[in-house]
PDB file of C-alpha atoms in Angstrom:
ATOM      1  CA  MET A   3      95.968 180.026 120.991  1.00 38.00           C
ATOM      2  CA  SER A   4      99.746 178.292 119.577  1.00 46.00           C
ATOM      3  CA  ALA A   5      99.481 176.786 116.332  1.00 61.00           C
ATOM      4  CA  VAL A   6      99.828 172.774 116.331  1.00 70.00           C
ATOM      5  CA  VAL A   7     103.385 171.091 115.842  1.00 85.00           C
ATOM      6  CA  VAL A   8     102.812 168.097 113.908  1.00 97.00           C
ATOM      7  CA  ARG A   9     105.893 165.408 113.075  1.00 98.00           C
ATOM      8  CA  LEU A  10     104.580 162.984 110.825  1.00 98.00           C
ATOM      9  CA  SER A  11     101.833 163.626 107.935  1.00 98.00           C
ATOM     10  CA  ILE A  12     100.781 160.371 106.056  1.00 99.00           C
ATOM     11  CA  ILE A  13      99.388 161.284 103.021  1.00 98.00           C
ATOM     12  CA  ILE A  14      97.447 158.537 101.051  1.00 98.00           C
ATOM     13  CA  ILE A  15      95.609 159.307  97.683  1.00 98.00           C
ATOM     14  CA  THR A  16      92.422 157.461  96.724  1.00 98.00           C
ATOM     15  CA  TRP A  17      90.411 156.832  93.269  1.00 97.00           C
ATOM     16  CA  ASN A  18      87.265 154.707  93.531  1.00 97.00           C
ATOM     17  CA  GLU A  19      88.664 151.788  96.058  1.00 97.00           C
ATOM     18  CA  ARG A  20      86.791 152.238  99.310  1.00 97.00           C
ATOM     19  CA  GLU A  21      87.663 148.475 100.260  1.00 97.00           C
ATOM     20  CA  ASN A  22      91.625 149.305  99.851  1.00 97.00           C
ATOM     21  CA  LEU A  23      90.954 152.994 101.561  1.00 98.00           C
ATOM     22  CA  GLU A  24      89.034 151.110 104.308  1.00 98.00           C
ATOM     23  CA  ARG A  25      91.629 148.513 105.149  1.00 98.00           C
ATOM     24  CA  CYS A  26      94.513 150.786 104.694  1.00 98.00           C
ATOM     25  CA  LEU A  27      92.853 153.303 107.396  1.00 98.00           C
ATOM     26  CA  LEU A  28      92.208 150.889 109.361  1.00 98.00           C
ATOM     27  CA  SER A  29      95.298 148.965 109.644  1.00 98.00           C
ATOM     28  CA  LEU A  30      96.739 152.694 110.653  1.00 98.00           C
ATOM     29  CA  MET A  31      94.699 153.699 113.423  1.00 98.00           C
ATOM     30  CA  ASP A  32      96.221 152.054 116.346  1.00 98.00           C
ATOM     31  CA  LYS A  33      99.946 152.659 114.399  1.00 98.00           C
ATOM     32  CA  VAL A  34      99.523 156.191 114.167  1.00 98.00           C
ATOM     33  CA  ASP A  35      99.725 158.657 117.047  1.00 98.00           C
ATOM     34  CA  PHE A  36      97.388 161.237 116.203  1.00 98.00           C
ATOM     35  CA  SER A  37      98.212 163.420 119.630  1.00 98.00           C
ATOM     36  CA  ARG A  38     101.537 164.147 117.336  1.00 98.00           C
ATOM     37  CA  ASP A  39     100.956 162.620 113.612  1.00 98.00           C
ATOM     38  CA  GLU A  40      98.148 163.396 111.470  1.00 98.00           C
ATOM     39  CA  VAL A  41      96.506 161.044 108.360  1.00 98.00           C
ATOM     40  CA  ILE A  42      95.318 162.949 105.362  1.00 98.00           C
ATOM     41  CA  VAL A  43      93.525 161.720 102.593  1.00 98.00           C
ATOM     42  CA  VAL A  44      93.248 163.649  98.981  1.00 98.00           C
ATOM     43  CA  ASP A  45      89.905 161.706  97.218  1.00 98.00           C
ATOM     44  CA  ASN A  46      90.880 162.450  93.611  1.00 97.00           C
ATOM     45  CA  GLY A  47      86.700 162.348  92.685  1.00 97.00           C
ATOM     46  CA  SER A  48      85.830 158.744  94.006  1.00 97.00           C
ATOM     47  CA  GLN A  49      81.757 157.875  93.515  1.00 96.00           C
ATOM     48  CA  ASP A  50      81.825 154.717  95.605  1.00 97.00           C
ATOM     49  CA  GLY A  51      81.228 155.733  99.019  1.00 97.00           C
ATOM     50  CA  SER A  52      84.999 156.758 100.164  1.00 98.00           C
ATOM     51  CA  ALA A  53      83.534 159.923 101.587  1.00 98.00           C
ATOM     52  CA  GLU A  54      81.043 158.464 103.787  1.00 98.00           C
ATOM     53  CA  PHE A  55      83.527 155.663 105.493  1.00 98.00           C
ATOM     54  CA  VAL A  56      86.024 158.375 106.116  1.00 98.00           C
ATOM     55  CA  ALA A  57      83.507 160.461 107.484  1.00 97.00           C
ATOM     56  CA  THR A  58      82.999 157.544 110.209  1.00 98.00           C
ATOM     57  CA  LEU A  59      87.169 158.250 111.368  1.00 98.00           C
ATOM     58  CA  PRO A  60      87.285 162.018 112.485  1.00 97.00           C
ATOM     59  CA  GLN A  61      91.143 161.214 112.866  1.00 98.00           C
ATOM     60  CA  ILE A  62      91.359 161.806 109.333  1.00 98.00           C
ATOM     61  CA  ARG A  63      91.790 164.956 107.424  1.00 98.00           C
ATOM     62  CA  TYR A  64      89.873 164.407 104.183  1.00 98.00           C
ATOM     63  CA  PHE A  65      89.713 166.269 101.221  1.00 98.00           C
ATOM     64  CA  PRO A  66      87.964 165.369  98.136  1.00 98.00           C
ATOM     65  CA  LEU A  67      88.740 166.493  94.545  1.00 97.00           C
ATOM     66  CA  GLU A  68      86.097 167.319  91.795  1.00 96.00           C
ATOM     67  CA  ARG A  69      87.989 164.657  89.794  1.00 96.00           C
ATOM     68  CA  ASN A  70      90.555 162.862  89.382  1.00 95.00           C
ATOM     69  CA  PHE A  71      93.723 165.035  88.657  1.00 94.00           C
ATOM     70  CA  GLY A  72      96.362 162.357  88.698  1.00 93.00           C
ATOM     71  CA  VAL A  73      98.810 160.766  90.971  1.00 94.00           C
ATOM     72  CA  GLY A  74     101.495 163.431  91.116  1.00 95.00           C
ATOM     73  CA  PRO A  75      99.252 166.509  91.271  1.00 96.00           C
ATOM     74  CA  ALA A  76      96.585 164.695  94.161  1.00 97.00           C
ATOM     75  CA  ARG A  77      99.619 163.878  96.225  1.00 98.00           C
ATOM     76  CA  ASN A  78     100.670 168.210  95.680  1.00 98.00           C
ATOM     77  CA  ARG A  79      97.232 168.611  97.503  1.00 98.00           C
ATOM     78  CA  GLY A  80      98.139 166.436 100.601  1.00 98.00           C
ATOM     79  CA  LEU A  81     101.725 168.090 100.645  1.00 98.00           C
ATOM     80  CA  PHE A  82      99.995 171.591 100.848  1.00 98.00           C
ATOM     81  CA  LEU A  83      97.547 170.809 103.270  1.00 97.00           C
ATOM     82  CA  SER A  84     100.434 168.795 105.021  1.00 98.00           C
ATOM     83  CA  ARG A  85     101.258 170.406 108.243  1.00 98.00           C
ATOM     84  CA  GLY A  86     104.219 167.571 109.347  1.00 98.00           C
ATOM     85  CA  ARG A  87     107.937 168.381 109.114  1.00 98.00           C
ATOM     86  CA  TYR A  88     108.021 165.309 108.188  1.00 98.00           C
ATOM     87  CA  CYS A  89     105.471 163.833 104.628  1.00 98.00           C
ATOM     88  CA  MET A  90     105.261 160.309 103.428  1.00 98.00           C
ATOM     89  CA  THR A  91     103.323 159.075 100.699  1.00 98.00           C
ATOM     90  CA  LEU A  92     101.623 155.803 101.161  1.00 98.00           C
ATOM     91  CA  ASP A  93      99.018 153.957  98.858  1.00 98.00           C
ATOM     92  CA  ASN A  94      95.609 152.655  99.800  1.00 98.00           C
ATOM     93  CA  ASP A  95      96.272 149.087  98.575  1.00 98.00           C
ATOM     94  CA  THR A  96      98.846 149.137 101.842  1.00 98.00           C
ATOM     95  CA  ILE A  97      98.333 147.657 105.650  1.00 98.00           C
ATOM     96  CA  PHE A  98     100.449 149.111 108.195  1.00 98.00           C
ATOM     97  CA  LEU A  99     102.416 147.136 110.362  1.00 98.00           C
ATOM     98  CA  THR A 100     104.872 149.119 112.509  1.00 98.00           C
ATOM     99  CA  GLN A 101     104.044 150.763 115.502  1.00 98.00           C
ATOM    100  CA  ASP A 102     104.385 154.821 116.294  1.00 98.00           C
ATOM    101  CA  PRO A 103     106.164 155.703 112.544  1.00 98.00           C
ATOM    102  CA  GLY A 104     106.163 159.295 113.487  1.00 98.00           C
ATOM    103  CA  THR A 105     108.632 157.793 115.635  1.00 98.00           C
ATOM    104  CA  ILE A 106     110.782 155.768 113.415  1.00 98.00           C
ATOM    105  CA  VAL A 107     110.635 158.805 110.828  1.00 98.00           C
ATOM    106  CA  GLU A 108     112.528 161.500 113.050  1.00 98.00           C
ATOM    107  CA  ASP A 109     115.079 159.286 114.484  1.00 98.00           C
ATOM    108  CA  PHE A 110     115.849 158.186 110.889  1.00 98.00           C
ATOM    109  CA  PHE A 111     116.336 161.682 109.240  1.00 98.00           C
ATOM    110  CA  LYS A 112     118.181 163.148 112.724  1.00 98.00           C
ATOM    111  CA  ALA A 113     120.632 160.384 111.511  1.00 98.00           C
ATOM    112  CA  HIS A 114     120.851 160.723 107.987  1.00 98.00           C
ATOM    113  CA  PRO A 115     120.390 164.672 107.539  1.00 97.00           C
ATOM    114  CA  ASP A 116     122.050 164.005 104.135  1.00 97.00           C
ATOM    115  CA  ALA A 117     118.791 161.773 103.105  1.00 98.00           C
ATOM    116  CA  GLY A 118     116.660 162.912 100.460  1.00 98.00           C
ATOM    117  CA  VAL A 119     113.721 160.502 100.279  1.00 98.00           C
ATOM    118  CA  VAL A 120     113.821 156.890 102.491  1.00 98.00           C
ATOM    119  CA  GLY A 121     110.881 154.046 101.089  1.00 98.00           C
ATOM    120  CA  PHE A 122     110.175 152.002 104.002  1.00 98.00           C
ATOM    121  CA  GLN A 123     109.865 147.815 103.600  1.00 98.00           C
ATOM    122  CA  LEU A 124     107.254 146.992 101.421  1.00 98.00           C
ATOM    123  CA  LEU A 125     105.929 143.373 101.348  1.00 98.00           C
ATOM    124  CA  ASN A 126     103.891 141.025  99.393  1.00 97.00           C
ATOM    125  CA  VAL A 127     100.567 139.874 101.064  1.00 97.00           C
ATOM    126  CA  ASP A 128     102.369 136.848 101.907  1.00 97.00           C
ATOM    127  CA  ARG A 129     105.233 138.864 103.601  1.00 97.00           C
ATOM    128  CA  SER A 130     108.144 138.233 101.236  1.00 96.00           C
ATOM    129  CA  ARG A 131     110.331 141.228 100.259  1.00 95.00           C
ATOM    130  CA  GLN A 132     108.819 143.713  97.592  1.00 96.00           C
ATOM    131  CA  ASP A 133     111.117 144.457  94.983  1.00 94.00           C
ATOM    132  CA  SER A 134     110.204 148.078  95.608  1.00 96.00           C
ATOM    133  CA  THR A 135     113.861 149.632  95.529  1.00 97.00           C
ATOM    134  CA  ARG A 136     115.225 150.856  91.804  1.00 95.00           C
ATOM    135  CA  ARG A 137     118.261 151.882  89.735  1.00 94.00           C
ATOM    136  CA  PHE A 138     117.397 154.627  87.753  1.00 93.00           C
ATOM    137  CA  PRO A 139     116.494 152.623  84.339  1.00 86.00           C
ATOM    138  CA  ARG A 140     118.283 153.138  80.783  1.00 80.00           C
ATOM    139  CA  PHE A 141     115.555 154.501  78.029  1.00 74.00           C
ATOM    140  CA  TYR A 142     114.470 151.582  76.686  1.00 70.00           C
ATOM    141  CA  GLN A 143     113.467 149.589  80.008  1.00 72.00           C
ATOM    142  CA  PRO A 144     109.950 150.424  79.723  1.00 69.00           C
ATOM    143  CA  ILE A 145     108.970 149.472  76.958  1.00 67.00           C
ATOM    144  CA  ALA A 146     111.570 146.139  77.061  1.00 68.00           C
ATOM    145  CA  ALA A 147     109.436 145.482  80.594  1.00 70.00           C
ATOM    146  CA  ARG A 148     105.951 144.900  78.043  1.00 66.00           C
ATOM    147  CA  ILE A 149     106.615 143.185  75.284  1.00 67.00           C
ATOM    148  CA  PRO A 150     107.620 139.894  76.189  1.00 70.00           C
ATOM    149  CA  VAL A 151     109.897 137.951  73.950  1.00 67.00           C
ATOM    150  CA  SER A 152     112.299 141.048  74.286  1.00 69.00           C
ATOM    151  CA  ARG A 153     113.183 139.281  77.556  1.00 65.00           C
ATOM    152  CA  LYS A 154     114.687 136.271  76.420  1.00 69.00           C
ATOM    153  CA  LEU A 155     117.501 139.059  75.015  1.00 75.00           C
ATOM    154  CA  GLY A 156     120.866 138.706  77.111  1.00 74.00           C
ATOM    155  CA  PHE A 157     121.056 142.485  77.969  1.00 73.00           C
ATOM    156  CA  VAL A 158     117.455 143.343  78.429  1.00 76.00           C
ATOM    157  CA  LYS A 159     117.290 140.403  80.650  1.00 82.00           C
ATOM    158  CA  ARG A 160     120.394 142.062  82.190  1.00 84.00           C
ATOM    159  CA  GLU A 161     118.843 145.626  82.353  1.00 82.00           C
ATOM    160  CA  LEU A 162     116.028 144.658  83.932  1.00 85.00           C
ATOM    161  CA  GLU A 163     117.453 142.884  86.910  1.00 86.00           C
ATOM    162  CA  ARG A 164     119.889 145.804  87.079  1.00 88.00           C
ATOM    163  CA  HIS A 165     116.773 147.733  87.275  1.00 88.00           C
ATOM    164  CA  LEU A 166     115.161 145.916  90.056  1.00 90.00           C
ATOM    165  CA  MET A 167     118.412 145.527  92.200  1.00 94.00           C
ATOM    166  CA  LEU A 168     118.205 141.851  92.367  1.00 91.00           C
ATOM    167  CA  ASP A 169     121.844 141.313  92.482  1.00 91.00           C
ATOM    168  CA  THR A 170     121.798 143.430  95.941  1.00 93.00           C
ATOM    169  CA  PRO A 171     121.482 142.006  99.069  1.00 91.00           C
ATOM    170  CA  PHE A 172     119.117 142.949 101.228  1.00 91.00           C
ATOM    171  CA  ASP A 173     119.239 142.167 105.018  1.00 82.00           C
ATOM    172  CA  ASP A 174     119.685 144.165 108.377  1.00 74.00           C
ATOM    173  CA  GLY A 175     123.279 144.099 108.459  1.00 81.00           C
ATOM    174  CA  ASN A 176     122.835 145.984 104.714  1.00 86.00           C
ATOM    175  CA  ASP A 177     120.366 148.416 106.389  1.00 94.00           C
ATOM    176  CA  PRO A 178     119.503 151.666 105.420  1.00 97.00           C
ATOM    177  CA  LEU A 179     120.673 151.072 102.003  1.00 97.00           C
ATOM    178  CA  GLU A 180     121.869 153.710  99.713  1.00 97.00           C
ATOM    179  CA  VAL A 181     119.463 153.570  96.090  1.00 97.00           C
ATOM    180  CA  ASP A 182     118.930 155.096  92.837  1.00 97.00           C
ATOM    181  CA  TYR A 183     115.096 155.871  93.862  1.00 97.00           C
ATOM    182  CA  VAL A 184     111.807 153.848  96.130  1.00 98.00           C
ATOM    183  CA  LEU A 185     108.306 153.159  94.857  1.00 97.00           C
ATOM    184  CA  GLY A 186     105.859 156.136  95.215  1.00 97.00           C
ATOM    185  CA  ALA A 187     103.910 153.644  97.211  1.00 97.00           C
ATOM    186  CA  ASN A 188     105.706 155.041 100.175  1.00 98.00           C
ATOM    187  CA  GLN A 189     108.153 157.672  99.978  1.00 98.00           C
ATOM    188  CA  THR A 190     109.203 159.666 103.283  1.00 99.00           C
ATOM    189  CA  PHE A 191     111.430 163.312 103.300  1.00 98.00           C
ATOM    190  CA  THR A 192     111.130 166.368 104.957  1.00 98.00           C
ATOM    191  CA  LYS A 193     108.713 168.965 104.664  1.00 98.00           C
ATOM    192  CA  ASP A 194     111.414 171.022 103.473  1.00 98.00           C
ATOM    193  CA  VAL A 195     113.081 169.350 100.377  1.00 98.00           C
ATOM    194  CA  ALA A 196     109.548 168.882  99.190  1.00 98.00           C
ATOM    195  CA  ALA A 197     109.023 172.604  99.206  1.00 98.00           C
ATOM    196  CA  ARG A 198     112.732 172.991  97.491  1.00 98.00           C
ATOM    197  CA  LEU A 199     111.627 171.107  94.781  1.00 98.00           C
ATOM    198  CA  MET A 200     108.147 172.483  94.737  1.00 98.00           C
ATOM    199  CA  GLY A 201     106.383 168.488  94.907  1.00 98.00           C
ATOM    200  CA  TYR A 202     105.883 165.887  92.082  1.00 98.00           C
ATOM    201  CA  ASP A 203     105.742 167.219  88.769  1.00 97.00           C
ATOM    202  CA  GLU A 204     102.208 167.533  87.829  1.00 96.00           C
ATOM    203  CA  ARG A 205     103.070 166.979  84.176  1.00 95.00           C
ATOM    204  CA  ILE A 206     103.487 163.340  84.692  1.00 93.00           C
ATOM    205  CA  PHE A 207      99.823 162.021  85.353  1.00 89.00           C
ATOM    206  CA  PHE A 208     100.384 158.467  86.591  1.00 85.00           C
ATOM    207  CA  GLY A 209     104.100 156.992  87.067  1.00 83.00           C
ATOM    208  CA  PRO A 210     106.681 158.074  87.381  1.00 93.00           C
ATOM    209  CA  GLU A 211     106.341 160.617  89.155  1.00 96.00           C
ATOM    210  CA  ASP A 212     108.352 158.882  91.713  1.00 97.00           C
ATOM    211  CA  ALA A 213     111.687 158.293  89.817  1.00 96.00           C
ATOM    212  CA  GLU A 214     111.248 162.023  88.282  1.00 97.00           C
ATOM    213  CA  PHE A 215     110.762 163.108  92.335  1.00 98.00           C
ATOM    214  CA  CYS A 216     114.099 160.490  93.295  1.00 98.00           C
ATOM    215  CA  VAL A 217     116.384 162.268  90.144  1.00 97.00           C
ATOM    216  CA  ARG A 218     115.295 166.157  91.747  1.00 98.00           C
ATOM    217  CA  THR A 219     116.456 165.013  95.292  1.00 98.00           C
ATOM    218  CA  HIS A 220     120.012 163.565  93.703  1.00 96.00           C
ATOM    219  CA  LYS A 221     120.764 166.746  92.027  1.00 95.00           C
ATOM    220  CA  LEU A 222     119.738 168.601  95.210  1.00 97.00           C
ATOM    221  CA  GLY A 223     123.151 167.150  96.282  1.00 96.00           C
ATOM    222  CA  LEU A 224     120.774 164.034  99.064  1.00 98.00           C
ATOM    223  CA  ARG A 225     121.280 160.223  99.114  1.00 98.00           C
ATOM    224  CA  ASN A 226     117.994 157.964  98.905  1.00 98.00           C
ATOM    225  CA  TYR A 227     117.601 155.432 101.569  1.00 98.00           C
ATOM    226  CA  TYR A 228     115.254 151.731 101.712  1.00 98.00           C
ATOM    227  CA  CYS A 229     114.839 150.999 105.515  1.00 98.00           C
ATOM    228  CA  GLN A 230     113.831 148.145 107.007  1.00 97.00           C
ATOM    229  CA  LYS A 231     112.748 149.434 110.016  1.00 98.00           C
ATOM    230  CA  ILE A 232     108.789 150.399 109.310  1.00 98.00           C
ATOM    231  CA  SER A 233     107.096 147.566 107.190  1.00 98.00           C
ATOM    232  CA  ILE A 234     104.010 147.467 105.082  1.00 98.00           C
ATOM    233  CA  VAL A 235     102.003 145.161 103.406  1.00 98.00           C
ATOM    234  CA  HIS A 236     101.423 146.257  99.813  1.00 98.00           C
ATOM    235  CA  ASP A 237      99.022 144.424  97.879  1.00 95.00           C
ATOM    236  CA  TYR A 238     100.383 145.191  94.341  1.00 84.00           C
ATOM    237  CA  LYS A 239      98.617 144.499  91.237  1.00 74.00           C
ATOM    238  CA  ARG A 240     101.015 146.116  88.322  1.00 57.00           C
ATOM    239  CA  ARG A 241      98.378 147.848  85.938  1.00 54.00           C
ATOM    240  CA  THR A 242     100.746 148.978  82.958  1.00 46.00           C
ATOM    241  CA  ARG A 243     102.644 145.818  82.210  1.00 50.00           C
ATOM    242  CA  LYS A 244     100.514 145.695  79.263  1.00 55.00           C
ATOM    243  CA  PHE A 245      99.835 148.101  76.683  1.00 54.00           C
ATOM    244  CA  SER A 246      96.903 150.373  77.711  1.00 68.00           C
ATOM    245  CA  LYS A 247      95.312 153.398  77.688  1.00 80.00           C
ATOM    246  CA  LEU A 248      96.962 153.969  81.505  1.00 78.00           C
ATOM    247  CA  ALA A 249     100.261 152.149  80.102  1.00 80.00           C
ATOM    248  CA  ILE A 250     100.627 154.738  77.619  1.00 84.00           C
ATOM    249  CA  LYS A 251      99.860 157.579  79.817  1.00 85.00           C
ATOM    250  CA  HIS A 252     102.860 155.947  81.882  1.00 84.00           C
ATOM    251  CA  LEU A 253     105.123 156.101  78.712  1.00 86.00           C
ATOM    252  CA  ALA A 254     104.465 159.268  77.990  1.00 90.00           C
ATOM    253  CA  GLY A 255     105.733 160.426  81.652  1.00 91.00           C
ATOM    254  CA  PHE A 256     109.073 158.735  81.307  1.00 89.00           C
ATOM    255  CA  ALA A 257     109.622 159.973  77.931  1.00 89.00           C
ATOM    256  CA  TYR A 258     109.051 163.625  79.719  1.00 93.00           C
ATOM    257  CA  MET A 259     111.280 162.961  82.374  1.00 93.00           C
ATOM    258  CA  LEU A 260     113.646 161.511  80.041  1.00 90.00           C
ATOM    259  CA  ARG A 261     113.507 165.277  78.004  1.00 92.00           C
ATOM    260  CA  LYS A 262     113.650 167.051  81.500  1.00 95.00           C
ATOM    261  CA  HIS A 263     116.560 164.897  82.786  1.00 94.00           C
ATOM    262  CA  GLY A 264     118.383 164.654  79.519  1.00 86.00           C
ATOM    263  CA  GLY A 265     118.439 161.158  80.331  1.00 83.00           C
ATOM    264  CA  VAL A 266     118.390 159.789  84.407  1.00 90.00           C
ATOM    265  CA  TYR A 267     120.339 156.850  84.187  1.00 85.00           C
ATOM    266  CA  ARG A 268     123.959 158.720  84.143  1.00 86.00           C
ATOM    267  CA  TYR A 269     122.494 159.627  87.999  1.00 90.00           C
ATOM    268  CA  SER A 270     122.869 155.662  89.211  1.00 92.00           C
ATOM    269  CA  LEU A 271     124.908 155.036  91.886  1.00 89.00           C
ATOM    270  CA  SER A 272     126.526 152.607  89.845  1.00 72.00           C
ATOM    271  CA  GLU A 273     127.543 156.169  87.456  1.00 72.00           C
ATOM    272  CA  ARG A 274     128.174 158.179  89.860  1.00 65.00           C
ATOM    273  CA  ARG A 275     130.964 156.382  92.168  1.00 57.00           C
TER     274      ARG A 275
END
């Protein structure tokens, strides 16, 4: 019996967010071609009935973990289990709007063999474009972003705007657009790239595993892109803007990334041109 040939693996991680997960999966059911593509849910130890809900959707591959291992480690388990030539990470607080993502992803990578990661268009709930693309930050950006008074300083304000690419026009004439990195809420890459990078860095529990992954695709000589061919609503709620245990873990991950790569700003497109 021949092995199943899978084109695209969509990997969703979850942790006690059944309502979000239910909305996300239901939005995918009539968009994904399950004869060629697959959806994988990796559950970081939810105790809210998520397993019982997913059991009602036999098309979904579900893998429960015994506890919360964090974002990167859970995504890596999904990557290990995936059978697709292409892999897409998708946050559970999303609503998928575009039909047949597998074909779009396949066509994109055929047209852009130099692609490392592509992030597709994330929209706010009101359908406005979400700021999901980034330039690699300078070392003080994550701390300054959490201290409101510092944002009044000219150089801090300019850095935050540069980091969020607020000076960049996003239109159909500029699509796809090469960027430094895209949010992990939606990152798509080949299984080969994931294998070469050995997945996400598991020493980062929660953010910035997405930026660090994209630093390493740059080191492979690949390009990262933003593309509007797929649209996804992202009901985004910032969890690390104020100082908290989660924010501290985020800052620790950022400090680790700087130590690992000797600073990441130098990998920015503006520095390489």
